[in-house]
Every structure is written in structure tokens, then in C-alpha cells.
JSON list of C-alpha atoms in Angstrom, two decimals:
[
{"chain": "A", "resi": 673, "resn": "MET", "atom": "CA", "xyz": [0.21, 0.10, -0.31]},
{"chain": "A", "resi": 674, "resn": "LYS", "atom": "CA", "xyz": [0.90, 3.16, -1.04]},
{"chain": "A", "resi": 675, "resn": "THR", "atom": "CA", "xyz": [1.20, 6.26, 1.94]},
{"chain": "A", "resi": 676, "resn": "LEU", "atom": "CA", "xyz": [1.35, 9.98, 1.43]},
{"chain": "A", "resi": 677, "resn": "THR", "atom": "CA", "xyz": [2.20, 12.49, 4.17]},
{"chain": "A", "resi": 678, "resn": "LEU", "atom": "CA", "xyz": [1.50, 15.49, 4.06]},
{"chain": "A", "resi": 679, "resn": "LEU", "atom": "CA", "xyz": [3.65, 18.70, 5.64]},
{"chain": "A", "resi": 680, "resn": "ARG", "atom": "CA", "xyz": [2.62, 21.97, 5.73]},
{"chain": "A", "resi": 681, "resn": "HIS", "atom": "CA", "xyz": [5.87, 24.75, 6.04]},
{"chain": "A", "resi": 682, "resn": "ALA", "atom": "CA", "xyz": [6.11, 25.73, 9.84]},
{"chain": "A", "resi": 683, "resn": "LYS", "atom": "CA", "xyz": [5.09, 29.58, 10.72]},
{"chain": "A", "resi": 684, "resn": "SER", "atom": "CA", "xyz": [7.16, 31.97, 8.68]},
{"chain": "A", "resi": 685, "resn": "GLY", "atom": "CA", "xyz": [7.24, 35.78, 10.28]},
{"chain": "A", "resi": 686, "resn": "TRP", "atom": "CA", "xyz": [6.39, 39.13, 8.02]},
{"chain": "A", "resi": 687, "resn": "ASP", "atom": "CA", "xyz": [9.12, 40.65, 10.39]},
{"chain": "A", "resi": 688, "resn": "GLU", "atom": "CA", "xyz": [11.97, 40.55, 8.01]},
{"chain": "A", "resi": 689, "resn": "PRO", "atom": "CA", "xyz": [10.52, 42.67, 4.30]},
{"chain": "A", "resi": 690, "resn": "ALA", "atom": "CA", "xyz": [11.01, 39.89, 2.09]},
{"chain": "A", "resi": 691, "resn": "ALA", "atom": "CA", "xyz": [11.29, 41.21, -1.53]},
{"chain": "A", "resi": 692, "resn": "ARG", "atom": "CA", "xyz": [8.50, 38.10, -2.62]},
{"chain": "A", "resi": 693, "resn": "ASP", "atom": "CA", "xyz": [5.94, 36.04, 0.04]},
{"chain": "A", "resi": 694, "resn": "PHE", "atom": "CA", "xyz": [8.07, 33.43, -2.36]},
{"chain": "A", "resi": 695, "resn": "ASP", "atom": "CA", "xyz": [10.90, 34.49, -0.24]},
{"chain": "A", "resi": 696, "resn": "ARG", "atom": "CA", "xyz": [9.56, 35.06, 3.07]},
{"chain": "A", "resi": 697, "resn": "ALA", "atom": "CA", "xyz": [11.96, 32.71, 6.30]},
{"chain": "A", "resi": 698, "resn": "ILE", "atom": "CA", "xyz": [10.64, 30.15, 8.71]},
{"chain": "A", "resi": 699, "resn": "ASN", "atom": "CA", "xyz": [10.73, 31.94, 12.85]},
{"chain": "A", "resi": 700, "resn": "ASP", "atom": "CA", "xyz": [11.90, 31.14, 15.68]},
{"chain": "A", "resi": 701, "resn": "ARG", "atom": "CA", "xyz": [8.82, 29.28, 16.51]},
{"chain": "A", "resi": 702, "resn": "GLY", "atom": "CA", "xyz": [9.14, 28.08, 13.21]},
{"chain": "A", "resi": 703, "resn": "LYS", "atom": "CA", "xyz": [12.19, 26.73, 13.29]},
{"chain": "A", "resi": 704, "resn": "ARG", "atom": "CA", "xyz": [11.09, 25.00, 17.48]},
{"chain": "A", "resi": 705, "resn": "ALA", "atom": "CA", "xyz": [7.77, 23.47, 15.44]},
{"chain": "A", "resi": 706, "resn": "ALA", "atom": "CA", "xyz": [10.27, 21.53, 12.20]},
{"chain": "A", "resi": 707, "resn": "ARG", "atom": "CA", "xyz": [12.14, 20.18, 14.50]},
{"chain": "A", "resi": 708, "resn": "THR", "atom": "CA", "xyz": [9.19, 18.87, 17.49]},
{"chain": "A", "resi": 709, "resn": "MET", "atom": "CA", "xyz": [7.28, 17.43, 13.94]},
{"chain": "A", "resi": 710, "resn": "GLY", "atom": "CA", "xyz": [10.56, 15.97, 12.54]},
{"chain": "A", "resi": 711, "resn": "ASP", "atom": "CA", "xyz": [11.85, 14.87, 16.09]},
{"chain": "A", "resi": 712, "resn": "TYR", "atom": "CA", "xyz": [8.00, 13.20, 16.47]},
{"chain": "A", "resi": 713, "resn": "ALA", "atom": "CA", "xyz": [8.00, 11.32, 12.92]},
{"chain": "A", "resi": 714, "resn": "ARG", "atom": "CA", "xyz": [11.38, 9.80, 14.16]},
{"chain": "A", "resi": 715, "resn": "SER", "atom": "CA", "xyz": [9.92, 8.69, 17.85]},
{"chain": "A", "resi": 716, "resn": "LYS", "atom": "CA", "xyz": [6.63, 6.72, 15.51]},
{"chain": "A", "resi": 717, "resn": "GLY", "atom": "CA", "xyz": [9.60, 5.30, 12.32]},
{"chain": "A", "resi": 718, "resn": "TYR", "atom": "CA", "xyz": [8.53, 7.41, 9.38]},
{"chain": "A", "resi": 719, "resn": "ARG", "atom": "CA", "xyz": [10.67, 6.98, 6.99]},
{"chain": "A", "resi": 720, "resn": "PHE", "atom": "CA", "xyz": [10.21, 8.50, 3.36]},
{"chain": "A", "resi": 721, "resn": "ASP", "atom": "CA", "xyz": [11.84, 6.95, -0.16]},
{"chain": "A", "resi": 722, "resn": "ALA", "atom": "CA", "xyz": [10.80, 10.16, -1.48]},
{"chain": "A", "resi": 723, "resn": "ILE", "atom": "CA", "xyz": [9.86, 13.84, -1.28]},
{"chain": "A", "resi": 724, "resn": "ILE", "atom": "CA", "xyz": [8.06, 16.40, -3.17]},
{"chain": "A", "resi": 725, "resn": "ALA", "atom": "CA", "xyz": [8.52, 19.84, -2.41]},
{"chain": "A", "resi": 726, "resn": "SER", "atom": "CA", "xyz": [8.01, 23.42, -3.47]},
{"chain": "A", "resi": 727, "resn": "PRO", "atom": "CA", "xyz": [11.23, 25.79, -3.48]},
{"chain": "A", "resi": 728, "resn": "ALA", "atom": "CA", "xyz": [9.76, 28.15, -1.13]},
{"chain": "A", "resi": 729, "resn": "VAL", "atom": "CA", "xyz": [12.07, 29.22, 1.30]},
{"chain": "A", "resi": 730, "resn": "ARG", "atom": "CA", "xyz": [9.96, 28.61, 3.57]},
{"chain": "A", "resi": 731, "resn": "VAL", "atom": "CA", "xyz": [9.30, 25.09, 2.22]},
{"chain": "A", "resi": 732, "resn": "ILE", "atom": "CA", "xyz": [12.92, 24.97, 2.04]},
{"chain": "A", "resi": 733, "resn": "ASP", "atom": "CA", "xyz": [13.93, 26.03, 5.57]},
{"chain": "A", "resi": 734, "resn": "THR", "atom": "CA", "xyz": [11.00, 24.02, 7.23]},
{"chain": "A", "resi": 735, "resn": "LEU", "atom": "CA", "xyz": [11.97, 20.98, 4.69]},
{"chain": "A", "resi": 736, "resn": "ASP", "atom": "CA", "xyz": [16.50, 21.04, 6.13]},
{"chain": "A", "resi": 737, "resn": "ILE", "atom": "CA", "xyz": [14.82, 20.84, 10.39]},
{"chain": "A", "resi": 738, "resn": "PHE", "atom": "CA", "xyz": [12.27, 18.56, 10.29]},
{"chain": "A", "resi": 739, "resn": "GLN", "atom": "CA", "xyz": [14.89, 15.46, 8.45]},
{"chain": "A", "resi": 740, "resn": "THR", "atom": "CA", "xyz": [17.82, 16.33, 10.87]},
{"chain": "A", "resi": 741, "resn": "ALA", "atom": "CA", "xyz": [15.69, 15.94, 13.45]},
{"chain": "A", "resi": 742, "resn": "MET", "atom": "CA", "xyz": [14.15, 13.27, 11.76]},
{"chain": "A", "resi": 743, "resn": "GLY", "atom": "CA", "xyz": [16.99, 11.47, 10.62]},
{"chain": "A", "resi": 744, "resn": "ASN", "atom": "CA", "xyz": [17.61, 11.54, 7.24]},
{"chain": "A", "resi": 745, "resn": "GLU", "atom": "CA", "xyz": [18.74, 14.02, 6.19]},
{"chain": "A", "resi": 746, "resn": "ASN", "atom": "CA", "xyz": [20.16, 12.26, 2.87]},
{"chain": "A", "resi": 747, "resn": "LEU", "atom": "CA", "xyz": [16.64, 12.31, 0.49]},
{"chain": "A", "resi": 748, "resn": "GLU", "atom": "CA", "xyz": [16.78, 14.74, -2.02]},
{"chain": "A", "resi": 749, "resn": "PRO", "atom": "CA", "xyz": [12.96, 16.37, -2.27]},
{"chain": "A", "resi": 750, "resn": "LYS", "atom": "CA", "xyz": [11.75, 16.94, -5.55]},
{"chain": "A", "resi": 751, "resn": "TRP", "atom": "CA", "xyz": [11.11, 20.56, -5.94]},
{"chain": "A", "resi": 752, "resn": "ASP", "atom": "CA", "xyz": [8.08, 21.67, -7.61]},
{"chain": "A", "resi": 753, "resn": "ARG", "atom": "CA", "xyz": [7.09, 24.90, -8.05]},
{"chain": "A", "resi": 754, "resn": "ARG", "atom": "CA", "xyz": [3.19, 24.17, -8.87]},
{"chain": "A", "resi": 755, "resn": "ILE", "atom": "CA", "xyz": [2.68, 23.19, -5.77]},
{"chain": "A", "resi": 756, "resn": "TYR", "atom": "CA", "xyz": [2.82, 26.77, -4.34]},
{"chain": "A", "resi": 757, "resn": "LEU", "atom": "CA", "xyz": [-0.06, 28.13, -4.25]},
{"chain": "A", "resi": 758, "resn": "ALA", "atom": "CA", "xyz": [-1.44, 25.27, -5.28]},
{"chain": "A", "resi": 759, "resn": "SER", "atom": "CA", "xyz": [-5.22, 24.95, -5.59]},
{"chain": "A", "resi": 760, "resn": "SER", "atom": "CA", "xyz": [-5.84, 20.96, -4.38]},
{"chain": "A", "resi": 761, "resn": "ALA", "atom": "CA", "xyz": [-7.00, 20.08, -8.49]},
{"chain": "A", "resi": 762, "resn": "SER", "atom": "CA", "xyz": [-3.29, 20.47, -8.94]},
{"chain": "A", "resi": 763, "resn": "LEU", "atom": "CA", "xyz": [-1.50, 19.02, -5.84]},
{"chain": "A", "resi": 764, "resn": "PHE", "atom": "CA", "xyz": [-3.70, 16.26, -7.33]},
{"chain": "A", "resi": 765, "resn": "ASP", "atom": "CA", "xyz": [-1.99, 16.85, -11.11]},
{"chain": "A", "resi": 766, "resn": "VAL", "atom": "CA", "xyz": [1.68, 16.71, -8.66]},
{"chain": "A", "resi": 767, "resn": "LEU", "atom": "CA", "xyz": [1.52, 13.54, -6.93]},
{"chain": "A", "resi": 768, "resn": "ARG", "atom": "CA", "xyz": [-0.10, 11.79, -10.52]},
{"chain": "A", "resi": 769, "resn": "ASP", "atom": "CA", "xyz": [3.69, 12.91, -11.39]},
{"chain": "A", "resi": 770, "resn": "ALA", "atom": "CA", "xyz": [5.53, 11.69, -8.36]},
{"chain": "A", "resi": 771, "resn": "PRO", "atom": "CA", "xyz": [8.06, 9.24, -8.65]},
{"chain": "A", "resi": 772, "resn": "GLU", "atom": "CA", "xyz": [6.59, 6.21, -9.94]},
{"chain": "A", "resi": 773, "resn": "GLY", "atom": "CA", "xyz": [8.50, 3.97, -7.23]},
{"chain": "A", "resi": 774, "resn": "ALA", "atom": "CA", "xyz": [7.53, 5.66, -3.97]},
{"chain": "A", "resi": 775, "resn": "THR", "atom": "CA", "xyz": [5.51, 3.52, -2.02]},
{"chain": "A", "resi": 776, "resn": "ASP", "atom": "CA", "xyz": [5.70, 6.37, 0.84]},
{"chain": "A", "resi": 777, "resn": "LEU", "atom": "CA", "xyz": [5.73, 10.14, -0.27]},
{"chain": "A", "resi": 778, "resn": "LEU", "atom": "CA", "xyz": [5.93, 13.27, 1.60]},
{"chain": "A", "resi": 779, "resn": "MET", "atom": "CA", "xyz": [4.31, 16.60, -0.23]},
{"chain": "A", "resi": 780, "resn": "VAL", "atom": "CA", "xyz": [5.08, 19.65, 2.07]},
{"chain": "A", "resi": 781, "resn": "GLY", "atom": "CA", "xyz": [3.36, 22.64, 0.93]},
{"chain": "A", "resi": 782, "resn": "HIS", "atom": "CA", "xyz": [0.96, 25.31, 1.75]},
{"chain": "A", "resi": 783, "resn": "ASN", "atom": "CA", "xyz": [-2.16, 26.11, 3.19]},
{"chain": "A", "resi": 784, "resn": "PRO", "atom": "CA", "xyz": [-5.41, 26.94, 1.59]},
{"chain": "A", "resi": 785, "resn": "GLY", "atom": "CA", "xyz": [-3.81, 23.92, -0.76]},
{"chain": "A", "resi": 786, "resn": "LEU", "atom": "CA", "xyz": [-2.82, 20.82, 1.10]},
{"chain": "A", "resi": 787, "resn": "GLU", "atom": "CA", "xyz": [-6.45, 21.36, 3.58]},
{"chain": "A", "resi": 788, "resn": "ASP", "atom": "CA", "xyz": [-8.11, 21.16, 0.78]},
{"chain": "A", "resi": 789, "resn": "LEU", "atom": "CA", "xyz": [-6.64, 18.02, -0.94]},
{"chain": "A", "resi": 790, "resn": "ILE", "atom": "CA", "xyz": [-7.15, 16.26, 2.79]},
{"chain": "A", "resi": 791, "resn": "LEU", "atom": "CA", "xyz": [-10.66, 17.50, 2.32]},
{"chain": "A", "resi": 792, "resn": "GLU", "atom": "CA", "xyz": [-11.05, 15.96, -1.26]},
{"chain": "A", "resi": 793, "resn": "LEU", "atom": "CA", "xyz": [-9.42, 12.90, 0.20]}
]
């Protein structure tokens, strides 16, 4: 059976001015939360054989901390711009293009798209 895990990026900050929304980094609270989620995933034995993620800075930051805490930092994500600000329909398209052999897939992105995808699933 294939498993899909969805992870929303950690809390991002508005304190530092970014040229674009795409370039916003996570804040200290987000860093702690990403580490906590990585620790949780490790404690529950989560393992991923593929990661598809938005290339937005806050997703990259979240995933770096999450993977390190999880002990899975050697798995290189496939960065997919379609995930940024995506609707659930677009996220389904991204999932259809997932690596064929992936059985445990992690998708990292943004709301409201991820939440809408969950509701549709």
C-alpha cells in the first residue's frame, strides 16, 4: 500500500521584509515546530522514499530542520514550483507525477491547498 504524508511549512515571519512572499523564511517558533515534527516522525518510525516540495524559502527551511531532526537528511527532495499557492486540483496533478516507485511519499507545501487536498481525500 502507498502512503502519502502531507506537511505544511512551519510558521513564517513577517518581521523581516522579503521582496516577495515566496522568499519569506520561517521564524523561531517555526524552527522549533519543524524540529518537534521531525522528532515526532522519527519516534513514530516514519520513513520516506520520496519527497516532493514547494521551492519556497519557508518550505526549504522547514524541510531542512524536519529532515535533520528525523534523521533523514540524505533524501533529496524533488522541488516542484506547482505546489506553491496550489489548489487541491493542482496538487493532485503533482501527485500523479510523483516518482513511480515511491511507496512512502512526503509532500511539503502550503495552505489552503494542502488542507483542501486533505478534505478531498
